[in-house]
Amino acid sequence: MSRACGCPLDKLATAGRKLDPTDSLLALQREIIETLTLTTSHEDAASFFTHLRLVVAALSASWPGSSDLIEPEYRDRVDLYVSGQTDYRRTSGGGTRRYQVIDALPRDAAACAALLSAARSLLDAEDLRESLAPLIREGFKDKAGRASWNGLVSRHEEASSREFRTAVEPLTRSFRMARGAANIRSATRNDYRPEQIPAFLEKDWFTRYLPYVPETSPKLLRRTAAVRLVQWVLGGSMGDSAAYLGIPSHGANFHTGVAVSRVDPFDFHKALEGIAGEICSTSFPVDYRRRREALRGWELDQVAWENIIKQLTPTPASWHPPAFDDRKRQVASVFVWVQVTQGEHVFAPRPIEAAQAPEIQRKWGLTRNTTWCHLTRPDAAPHYADLRKVLTEYASQLARSIDDGESLTQQ
């Protein structure tokens, strides 16, 4: 731990004045001594000291923001220690960068005791993650700081307890790294199934759980949230989870960090935990994978399309008659696919379009987003609003049929 551990706290004298240790400090010293005895297992002792060391690092890095956690009479000693661990070095660009050595305990017994006591109090907190979050946010703000904290946690991962790793994972990275495989994560939950996650996070969940984030695409956040929820139970890479959801590699553009997404990783993790909890409490969860598999390469056939057209309100004679060609049938097929699978329309199968000549495909591609907007906008024109209503009813019936195991040839 530190040379400071060799100094009994009941004989403490610092800077020419006697500091009487509190009962809590003496109790901590006795706990440290007892942990070093043969009655404590090697694993328990290793995790005990590792946890203290990591939390002390967070306290030191976030100083002076963490000063209120230190007993008042010891704050000067801790401040002196932290100041001595900080250095400013000139960068190649002519500026300066702050360097801080945090992975070491002070040799001064008073400072060491104060930091260890504060760390022990944090470790005893009812919610360790909530207690550590402000320290880590303050102490490791920039990219270099986050890398320093991530590296520190990684070096001591094997000595940490499972409970501690679970608590700090959202404060470092969203998933634990699987041993010996870079960029591959191990599963962290098993209380829900990956097929319960739609490829595009349901809008209701997104609205209720994920906070508004300026300058961040809601579409990418919803996509990322779905992929992360699958990765929690499947493990593997984000690309693996995206493929499971039917998101092609060219569409696997995710928010992976604060610098890219502007989303606090801790808040994002808490939001996903809330969503996961709601999924777990659902009595009859939807199997979205079954729906995706059932509609792989699917399209509205001509008979179904004509039946849908018959249900539409006739257009007044004075209006320009709407088109009901194959292009419109393709858009309608995509709309139904989205309603049933809760996926993104950009990743929907387009077999009708794929069967067209290249020049026709290019022409359809130019109007794809415009037609989709007409069909889905809240203030849609009467024809598109009517078509959307009929297609939504058709999609609901189709979803029930898939969930009941019925053959789609009957649709």
Short mmCIF file of C-alpha atoms in Angstrom, two decimals:
data_model
loop_
_atom_site.label_atom_id
_atom_site.label_comp_id
_atom_site.label_asym_id
_atom_site.label_seq_id
_atom_site.Cartn_x
_atom_site.Cartn_y
_atom_site.Cartn_z
CA MET A 1 0.00 0.00 0.00
CA SER A 2 2.42 2.69 1.18
CA ARG A 3 5.18 3.32 3.65
CA ALA A 4 2.60 5.33 5.58
CA CYS A 5 1.01 2.08 6.68
CA GLY A 6 3.98 1.51 8.96
CA CYS A 7 2.98 4.42 11.19
CA PRO A 8 0.45 3.64 13.97
CA LEU A 9 -2.27 6.26 13.85
CA ASP A 10 -2.53 6.43 17.64
CA LYS A 11 1.03 7.78 17.68
CA LEU A 12 0.50 10.22 14.85
CA ALA A 13 2.37 13.51 14.80
CA THR A 14 2.47 15.68 11.72
CA ALA A 15 4.11 19.01 10.88
CA GLY A 16 4.98 19.75 14.49
CA ARG A 17 1.48 19.32 15.84
CA LYS A 18 -0.33 16.29 17.16
CA LEU A 19 -3.38 15.10 15.21
CA ASP A 20 -5.60 12.88 17.29
CA PRO A 21 -6.98 10.13 15.07
CA THR A 22 -10.74 9.66 15.12
CA ASP A 23 -12.40 6.43 16.10
CA SER A 24 -13.19 5.74 12.45
CA LEU A 25 -9.54 6.05 11.46
CA LEU A 26 -8.43 3.70 14.21
CA ALA A 27 -11.17 1.24 13.24
CA LEU A 28 -9.96 1.33 9.65
CA GLN A 29 -6.39 0.68 10.74
CA ARG A 30 -7.52 -2.35 12.73
CA GLU A 31 -9.46 -3.58 9.69
CA ILE A 32 -6.37 -3.22 7.49
CA ILE A 33 -4.24 -5.16 9.99
CA GLU A 34 -6.85 -7.90 10.32
CA THR A 35 -7.10 -8.19 6.54
CA LEU A 36 -3.36 -8.90 6.41
CA THR A 37 -3.68 -11.85 8.78
CA LEU A 38 -3.96 -15.47 7.76
CA THR A 39 -7.65 -15.55 8.64
CA THR A 40 -8.46 -13.54 5.51
CA SER A 41 -8.31 -15.33 2.16
CA HIS A 42 -5.86 -14.11 -0.46
CA GLU A 43 -8.71 -13.19 -2.83
CA ASP A 44 -10.60 -11.19 -0.21
CA ALA A 45 -7.46 -9.36 0.88
CA ALA A 46 -6.49 -8.55 -2.69
CA SER A 47 -9.92 -7.14 -3.55
CA PHE A 48 -10.07 -5.16 -0.28
CA PHE A 49 -6.82 -3.31 -0.98
CA THR A 50 -7.50 -3.00 -4.71
CA HIS A 51 -10.84 -1.33 -4.09
CA LEU A 52 -9.26 1.11 -1.65
CA ARG A 53 -6.50 1.93 -4.10
CA LEU A 54 -8.87 2.62 -7.00
CA VAL A 55 -11.21 4.79 -4.96
CA VAL A 56 -8.26 6.74 -3.54
CA ALA A 57 -7.18 7.37 -7.14
CA ALA A 58 -10.64 8.82 -7.90
CA LEU A 59 -10.47 10.99 -4.79
CA SER A 60 -7.02 12.30 -5.72
CA ALA A 61 -7.87 12.94 -9.37
CA SER A 62 -11.03 14.90 -8.48
CA TRP A 63 -9.32 17.04 -5.82
CA PRO A 64 -10.27 19.66 -4.61
CA GLY A 65 -13.80 18.66 -5.62
CA SER A 66 -13.56 15.67 -3.29
CA SER A 67 -12.29 17.70 -0.32
CA ASP A 68 -15.69 17.62 1.41
CA LEU A 69 -15.22 13.84 1.82
CA ILE A 70 -12.03 14.36 3.85
CA GLU A 71 -12.18 15.18 7.54
CA PRO A 72 -11.48 18.95 7.92
CA GLU A 73 -8.34 18.66 10.04
CA TYR A 74 -6.68 16.45 7.40
CA ARG A 75 -7.52 18.43 4.26
CA ASP A 76 -4.31 20.49 4.30
CA ARG A 77 -2.22 17.32 4.38
CA VAL A 78 -4.15 15.79 1.47
CA ASP A 79 -3.94 19.04 -0.49
CA LEU A 80 -0.17 19.08 0.00
CA TYR A 81 0.06 15.51 -1.25
CA VAL A 82 -2.13 16.07 -4.32
CA SER A 83 -0.23 19.25 -5.23
CA GLY A 84 3.02 17.33 -5.15
CA GLN A 85 1.59 14.70 -7.52
CA THR A 86 0.65 17.26 -10.21
CA ASP A 87 2.95 18.45 -12.96
CA TYR A 88 2.45 20.68 -16.00
CA ARG A 89 4.41 19.85 -19.12
CA ARG A 90 4.74 21.79 -22.34
CA THR A 91 3.17 20.21 -25.38
CA SER A 92 4.47 20.26 -28.95
CA GLY A 93 1.83 22.87 -29.80
CA GLY A 94 3.24 25.35 -27.32
CA GLY A 95 0.57 24.83 -24.67
CA THR A 96 0.70 22.98 -21.38
CA ARG A 97 -0.87 19.75 -20.25
CA ARG A 98 -1.66 18.68 -16.70
CA TYR A 99 -0.15 15.37 -15.61
CA GLN A 100 -1.08 13.74 -12.35
CA VAL A 101 0.23 10.60 -10.71
CA ILE A 102 -2.75 9.11 -8.90
CA ASP A 103 -1.88 5.42 -8.59
CA ALA A 104 0.05 5.81 -5.34
CA LEU A 105 -0.81 6.49 -1.72
CA PRO A 106 0.89 9.35 0.18
CA ARG A 107 3.77 8.49 2.46
CA ASP A 108 2.49 11.04 4.93
CA ALA A 109 0.48 9.03 7.46
CA ALA A 110 -2.13 11.74 8.03
CA ALA A 111 -2.91 12.20 4.33
CA CYS A 112 -2.87 8.46 3.74
CA ALA A 113 -5.24 7.80 6.64
CA ALA A 114 -7.64 10.53 5.51
CA LEU A 115 -7.79 9.26 1.93
CA LEU A 116 -8.20 5.64 2.97
CA SER A 117 -10.96 6.57 5.41
CA ALA A 118 -12.83 8.52 2.75
CA ALA A 119 -12.38 5.64 0.31
CA ARG A 120 -13.70 3.16 2.85
CA SER A 121 -16.77 5.32 3.44
CA LEU A 122 -17.47 5.43 -0.29
CA LEU A 123 -17.07 1.67 -0.59
CA ASP A 124 -19.60 1.23 2.22
CA ALA A 125 -22.13 3.46 0.47
CA GLU A 126 -25.49 1.92 -0.39
CA ASP A 127 -24.99 2.80 -4.06
CA LEU A 128 -21.29 2.75 -4.91
CA ARG A 129 -21.86 3.70 -8.53
CA GLU A 130 -23.79 6.84 -7.59
CA SER A 131 -21.14 7.78 -5.02
CA LEU A 132 -18.21 7.40 -7.42
CA ALA A 133 -19.85 8.97 -10.48
CA PRO A 134 -19.23 12.65 -9.55
CA LEU A 135 -15.60 11.92 -8.62
CA ILE A 136 -14.83 10.15 -11.88
CA ARG A 137 -16.65 12.77 -13.95
CA GLU A 138 -14.62 15.52 -12.28
CA GLY A 139 -11.29 13.74 -12.14
CA PHE A 140 -11.23 12.20 -15.62
CA LYS A 141 -12.94 14.73 -17.86
CA ASP A 142 -10.88 14.66 -21.03
CA LYS A 143 -9.86 11.83 -23.34
CA ALA A 144 -6.46 11.38 -21.66
CA GLY A 145 -8.06 11.29 -18.24
CA ARG A 146 -10.61 8.67 -19.26
CA ALA A 147 -7.86 6.56 -20.77
CA SER A 148 -5.91 6.84 -17.50
CA TRP A 149 -8.88 5.69 -15.42
CA ASN A 150 -9.78 2.90 -17.85
CA GLY A 151 -6.20 1.68 -17.81
CA LEU A 152 -6.06 1.76 -14.02
CA VAL A 153 -9.26 -0.24 -13.69
CA SER A 154 -8.10 -2.72 -16.34
CA ARG A 155 -4.77 -3.34 -14.60
CA HIS A 156 -6.55 -4.23 -11.36
CA GLU A 157 -9.55 -5.98 -12.88
CA GLU A 158 -8.59 -9.51 -11.85
CA ALA A 159 -8.08 -8.46 -8.23
CA SER A 160 -11.41 -6.62 -8.06
CA SER A 161 -14.57 -8.31 -6.90
CA ARG A 162 -17.43 -8.92 -9.28
CA GLU A 163 -19.62 -6.49 -7.33
CA PHE A 164 -17.03 -3.72 -7.64
CA ARG A 165 -16.54 -4.32 -11.37
CA THR A 166 -20.29 -4.21 -11.92
CA ALA A 167 -20.49 -0.89 -10.08
CA VAL A 168 -17.67 0.86 -11.95
CA GLU A 169 -18.21 -0.54 -15.45
CA PRO A 170 -20.62 2.22 -16.54
CA LEU A 171 -18.13 4.77 -15.21
CA THR A 172 -15.32 3.39 -17.36
CA ARG A 173 -16.81 1.59 -20.34
CA SER A 174 -20.20 0.09 -20.88
CA PHE A 175 -18.97 -3.50 -21.07
CA ARG A 176 -16.28 -5.60 -19.52
CA MET A 177 -13.51 -6.64 -21.87
CA ALA A 178 -13.38 -10.39 -22.39
CA ARG A 179 -9.96 -11.71 -21.51
CA GLY A 180 -7.54 -12.01 -24.39
CA ALA A 181 -9.82 -10.60 -27.07
CA ALA A 182 -9.51 -6.93 -27.92
CA ASN A 183 -12.79 -5.11 -28.64
CA ILE A 184 -14.84 -8.14 -27.58
CA ARG A 185 -17.12 -7.82 -24.56
CA SER A 186 -18.46 -10.53 -22.32
CA ALA A 187 -22.17 -10.65 -21.49
CA THR A 188 -23.18 -8.72 -18.38
CA ARG A 189 -26.87 -9.65 -18.02
CA ASN A 190 -29.01 -12.75 -18.40
CA ASP A 191 -32.42 -11.61 -17.15
CA TYR A 192 -33.88 -10.92 -20.58
CA ARG A 193 -33.43 -12.28 -24.08
CA PRO A 194 -31.87 -10.54 -27.11
CA GLU A 195 -34.91 -11.31 -29.27
CA GLN A 196 -36.96 -9.02 -27.00
CA ILE A 197 -35.03 -5.99 -28.34
CA PRO A 198 -36.31 -4.27 -31.50
CA ALA A 199 -33.69 -3.12 -33.99
CA PHE A 200 -34.75 0.48 -33.45
CA LEU A 201 -35.43 1.34 -29.81
CA GLU A 202 -39.15 1.90 -29.31
CA LYS A 203 -39.99 5.60 -29.38
CA ASP A 204 -41.87 5.40 -26.07
CA TRP A 205 -38.80 3.98 -24.30
CA PHE A 206 -36.58 6.56 -25.93
CA THR A 207 -38.83 9.44 -24.88
CA ARG A 208 -39.19 8.27 -21.28
CA TYR A 209 -35.69 7.05 -20.52
CA LEU A 210 -33.13 8.84 -22.67
CA PRO A 211 -32.55 12.53 -21.95
CA TYR A 212 -32.51 15.20 -24.60
CA VAL A 213 -28.96 15.63 -25.84
CA PRO A 214 -28.19 18.72 -27.96
CA GLU A 215 -26.39 18.21 -31.25
CA THR A 216 -26.95 14.46 -31.11
CA SER A 217 -28.99 12.45 -33.60
CA PRO A 218 -31.97 10.76 -31.89
CA LYS A 219 -31.89 8.16 -34.67
CA LEU A 220 -28.33 7.13 -33.84
CA LEU A 221 -29.05 7.13 -30.11
CA ARG A 222 -32.03 4.82 -30.59
CA ARG A 223 -29.98 2.54 -32.83
CA THR A 224 -27.09 2.48 -30.37
CA ALA A 225 -29.36 1.81 -27.40
CA ALA A 226 -30.84 -1.24 -29.13
CA VAL A 227 -27.40 -2.58 -30.03
CA ARG A 228 -26.07 -2.05 -26.49
CA LEU A 229 -29.06 -3.82 -24.93
CA VAL A 230 -28.43 -6.83 -27.15
CA GLN A 231 -24.71 -6.75 -26.40
CA TRP A 232 -25.43 -6.86 -22.68
CA VAL A 233 -26.94 -10.33 -23.03
CA LEU A 234 -25.03 -11.68 -26.04
CA GLY A 235 -21.55 -10.29 -25.42
CA GLY A 236 -19.27 -9.97 -28.43
CA SER A 237 -18.69 -6.79 -30.40
CA MET A 238 -21.17 -4.07 -31.28
CA GLY A 239 -20.96 -5.26 -34.87
CA ASP A 240 -22.04 -8.74 -33.76
CA SER A 241 -25.06 -7.30 -31.96
CA ALA A 242 -25.90 -5.07 -34.93
CA ALA A 243 -25.83 -8.10 -37.23
CA TYR A 244 -28.14 -9.94 -34.82
CA LEU A 245 -30.60 -7.05 -35.14
CA GLY A 246 -30.37 -7.12 -38.91
CA ILE A 247 -28.44 -3.86 -39.17
CA PRO A 248 -25.99 -4.15 -42.08
CA SER A 249 -22.34 -3.30 -41.60
CA HIS A 250 -22.66 -0.06 -43.57
CA GLY A 251 -25.34 1.06 -41.14
CA ALA A 252 -23.47 0.14 -37.97
CA ASN A 253 -22.66 3.74 -37.07
CA PHE A 254 -22.91 3.98 -33.29
CA HIS A 255 -22.21 6.38 -30.48
CA THR A 256 -19.35 4.81 -28.55
CA GLY A 257 -18.09 7.56 -26.28
CA VAL A 258 -18.71 10.95 -24.77
CA ALA A 259 -16.59 12.79 -27.34
CA VAL A 260 -18.63 11.37 -30.21
CA SER A 261 -22.13 11.23 -28.76
CA ARG A 262 -22.10 14.04 -26.17
CA VAL A 263 -23.95 11.60 -23.95
CA ASP A 264 -22.79 11.04 -20.40
CA PRO A 265 -21.97 7.29 -20.34
CA PHE A 266 -23.26 6.93 -16.79
CA ASP A 267 -26.62 8.56 -17.63
CA PHE A 268 -26.84 6.46 -20.80
CA HIS A 269 -26.17 3.30 -18.80
CA LYS A 270 -28.82 4.22 -16.22
CA ALA A 271 -31.32 4.82 -19.01
CA LEU A 272 -30.59 1.41 -20.53
CA GLU A 273 -30.93 -0.22 -17.11
CA GLY A 274 -34.37 1.33 -16.79
CA ILE A 275 -35.37 0.01 -20.20
CA ALA A 276 -33.95 -3.43 -19.38
CA GLY A 277 -35.92 -3.47 -16.14
CA GLU A 278 -39.12 -2.71 -18.05
CA ILE A 279 -38.35 -5.49 -20.54
CA CYS A 280 -37.83 -7.95 -17.70
CA SER A 281 -41.18 -7.04 -16.15
CA THR A 282 -43.12 -7.59 -19.39
CA SER A 283 -45.42 -10.59 -19.03
CA PHE A 284 -45.67 -11.38 -22.75
CA PRO A 285 -42.59 -9.96 -24.50
CA VAL A 286 -42.49 -9.67 -28.27
CA ASP A 287 -40.06 -11.89 -30.18
CA TYR A 288 -38.75 -9.31 -32.63
CA ARG A 289 -36.26 -11.72 -34.13
CA ARG A 290 -39.07 -14.07 -35.15
CA ARG A 291 -40.81 -11.13 -36.81
CA ARG A 292 -37.63 -10.10 -38.65
CA GLU A 293 -37.04 -13.64 -39.85
CA ALA A 294 -40.65 -14.00 -40.99
CA LEU A 295 -40.42 -10.78 -43.03
CA ARG A 296 -36.97 -11.39 -44.49
CA GLY A 297 -37.27 -10.42 -48.16
CA TRP A 298 -40.99 -9.76 -47.66
CA GLU A 299 -43.29 -7.60 -49.80
CA LEU A 300 -46.96 -6.85 -50.13
CA ASP A 301 -48.12 -9.09 -52.96
CA GLN A 302 -50.43 -7.73 -55.64
CA VAL A 303 -53.57 -9.29 -54.13
CA ALA A 304 -52.91 -7.80 -50.68
CA TRP A 305 -52.09 -4.44 -52.24
CA GLU A 306 -55.33 -4.35 -54.21
CA ASN A 307 -57.32 -5.22 -51.06
CA ILE A 308 -55.64 -2.34 -49.26
CA ILE A 309 -56.46 0.05 -52.10
CA LYS A 310 -60.12 -0.96 -51.92
CA GLN A 311 -60.26 0.10 -48.28
CA LEU A 312 -59.11 3.65 -49.03
CA THR A 313 -61.51 6.56 -49.16
CA PRO A 314 -62.26 7.42 -52.81
CA THR A 315 -60.47 10.51 -54.04
CA PRO A 316 -62.74 13.40 -55.06
CA ALA A 317 -63.11 13.68 -58.82
CA SER A 318 -61.61 17.17 -58.81
CA TRP A 319 -58.37 15.89 -57.25
CA HIS A 320 -55.43 14.47 -59.12
CA PRO A 321 -55.72 10.68 -58.71
CA PRO A 322 -52.93 9.16 -56.56
CA ALA A 323 -50.57 6.57 -58.02
CA PHE A 324 -50.82 2.95 -56.87
CA ASP A 325 -47.90 1.59 -58.89
CA ASP A 326 -45.12 -0.76 -57.80
CA ARG A 327 -43.12 2.12 -56.36
CA LYS A 328 -45.99 2.98 -53.99
CA ARG A 329 -46.43 -0.72 -53.21
CA GLN A 330 -42.76 -0.88 -52.25
CA VAL A 331 -43.08 2.10 -49.91
CA ALA A 332 -46.20 0.55 -48.37
CA SER A 333 -44.33 -2.74 -47.87
CA VAL A 334 -41.54 -0.91 -46.06
CA PHE A 335 -44.07 0.86 -43.82
CA VAL A 336 -45.66 -2.45 -42.81
CA TRP A 337 -42.23 -4.01 -42.22
CA VAL A 338 -41.28 -1.13 -39.91
CA GLN A 339 -44.53 -1.40 -37.95
CA VAL A 340 -44.14 -5.15 -37.44
CA THR A 341 -40.40 -5.40 -36.73
CA GLN A 342 -39.85 -1.97 -35.13
CA GLY A 343 -36.79 -1.64 -37.37
CA GLU A 344 -35.52 1.35 -39.35
CA HIS A 345 -37.01 1.95 -42.77
CA VAL A 346 -33.53 2.47 -44.29
CA PHE A 347 -32.70 -1.19 -43.52
CA ALA A 348 -35.98 -2.68 -44.70
CA PRO A 349 -35.95 -5.25 -47.52
CA ARG A 350 -36.92 -3.83 -50.92
CA PRO A 351 -37.48 -6.85 -53.19
CA ILE A 352 -39.87 -4.96 -55.51
CA GLU A 353 -37.29 -2.26 -56.11
CA ALA A 354 -34.48 -4.82 -56.47
CA ALA A 355 -36.41 -6.51 -59.31
CA GLN A 356 -36.46 -3.31 -61.38
CA ALA A 357 -33.98 -2.27 -64.04
CA PRO A 358 -30.99 -0.25 -62.75
CA GLU A 359 -32.29 3.03 -64.16
CA ILE A 360 -35.68 2.48 -62.47
CA GLN A 361 -33.96 1.72 -59.18
CA ARG A 362 -32.03 4.97 -59.40
CA LYS A 363 -35.24 6.89 -60.15
CA TRP A 364 -37.03 5.33 -57.18
CA GLY A 365 -34.07 6.06 -54.96
CA LEU A 366 -34.36 9.78 -55.69
CA THR A 367 -37.93 9.95 -54.35
CA ARG A 368 -37.64 7.36 -51.56
CA ASN A 369 -37.19 9.75 -48.65
CA THR A 370 -39.78 12.20 -49.97
CA THR A 371 -42.48 9.54 -50.26
CA TRP A 372 -41.58 8.13 -46.84
CA CYS A 373 -41.94 11.61 -45.36
CA HIS A 374 -45.36 12.06 -46.98
CA LEU A 375 -46.53 8.75 -45.49
CA THR A 376 -45.19 9.19 -41.94
CA ARG A 377 -45.41 12.91 -41.18
CA PRO A 378 -48.00 13.83 -38.49
CA ASP A 379 -49.76 16.32 -40.75
CA ALA A 380 -49.92 14.02 -43.78
CA ALA A 381 -52.14 14.84 -46.70
CA PRO A 382 -55.55 13.06 -46.69
CA HIS A 383 -54.50 10.34 -49.14
CA TYR A 384 -51.34 9.45 -47.22
CA ALA A 385 -53.07 9.69 -43.83
CA ASP A 386 -55.76 7.30 -45.06
CA LEU A 387 -53.20 4.91 -46.54
CA ARG A 388 -51.19 4.97 -43.30
CA LYS A 389 -54.30 4.10 -41.27
CA VAL A 390 -55.10 1.08 -43.44
CA LEU A 391 -51.47 -0.09 -43.52
CA THR A 392 -51.18 0.22 -39.74
CA GLU A 393 -54.23 -2.02 -39.29
CA TYR A 394 -52.78 -4.50 -41.78
CA ALA A 395 -49.43 -4.46 -39.93
CA SER A 396 -51.14 -5.16 -36.59
CA GLN A 397 -52.92 -8.18 -38.04
CA LEU A 398 -49.72 -9.40 -39.66
CA ALA A 399 -47.78 -9.06 -36.38
CA ARG A 400 -50.42 -11.08 -34.52
CA SER A 401 -50.27 -13.79 -37.17
CA ILE A 402 -46.47 -14.05 -36.89
CA ASP A 403 -46.59 -14.11 -33.09
CA ASP A 404 -49.20 -16.89 -33.26
CA GLY A 405 -47.06 -18.91 -35.65
CA GLU A 406 -49.46 -18.65 -38.60
CA SER A 407 -48.29 -18.96 -42.19
CA LEU A 408 -47.84 -15.67 -44.03
CA THR A 409 -49.31 -17.20 -47.19
CA GLN A 410 -52.69 -16.68 -45.55
CA GLN A 411 -52.18 -12.89 -45.40
#
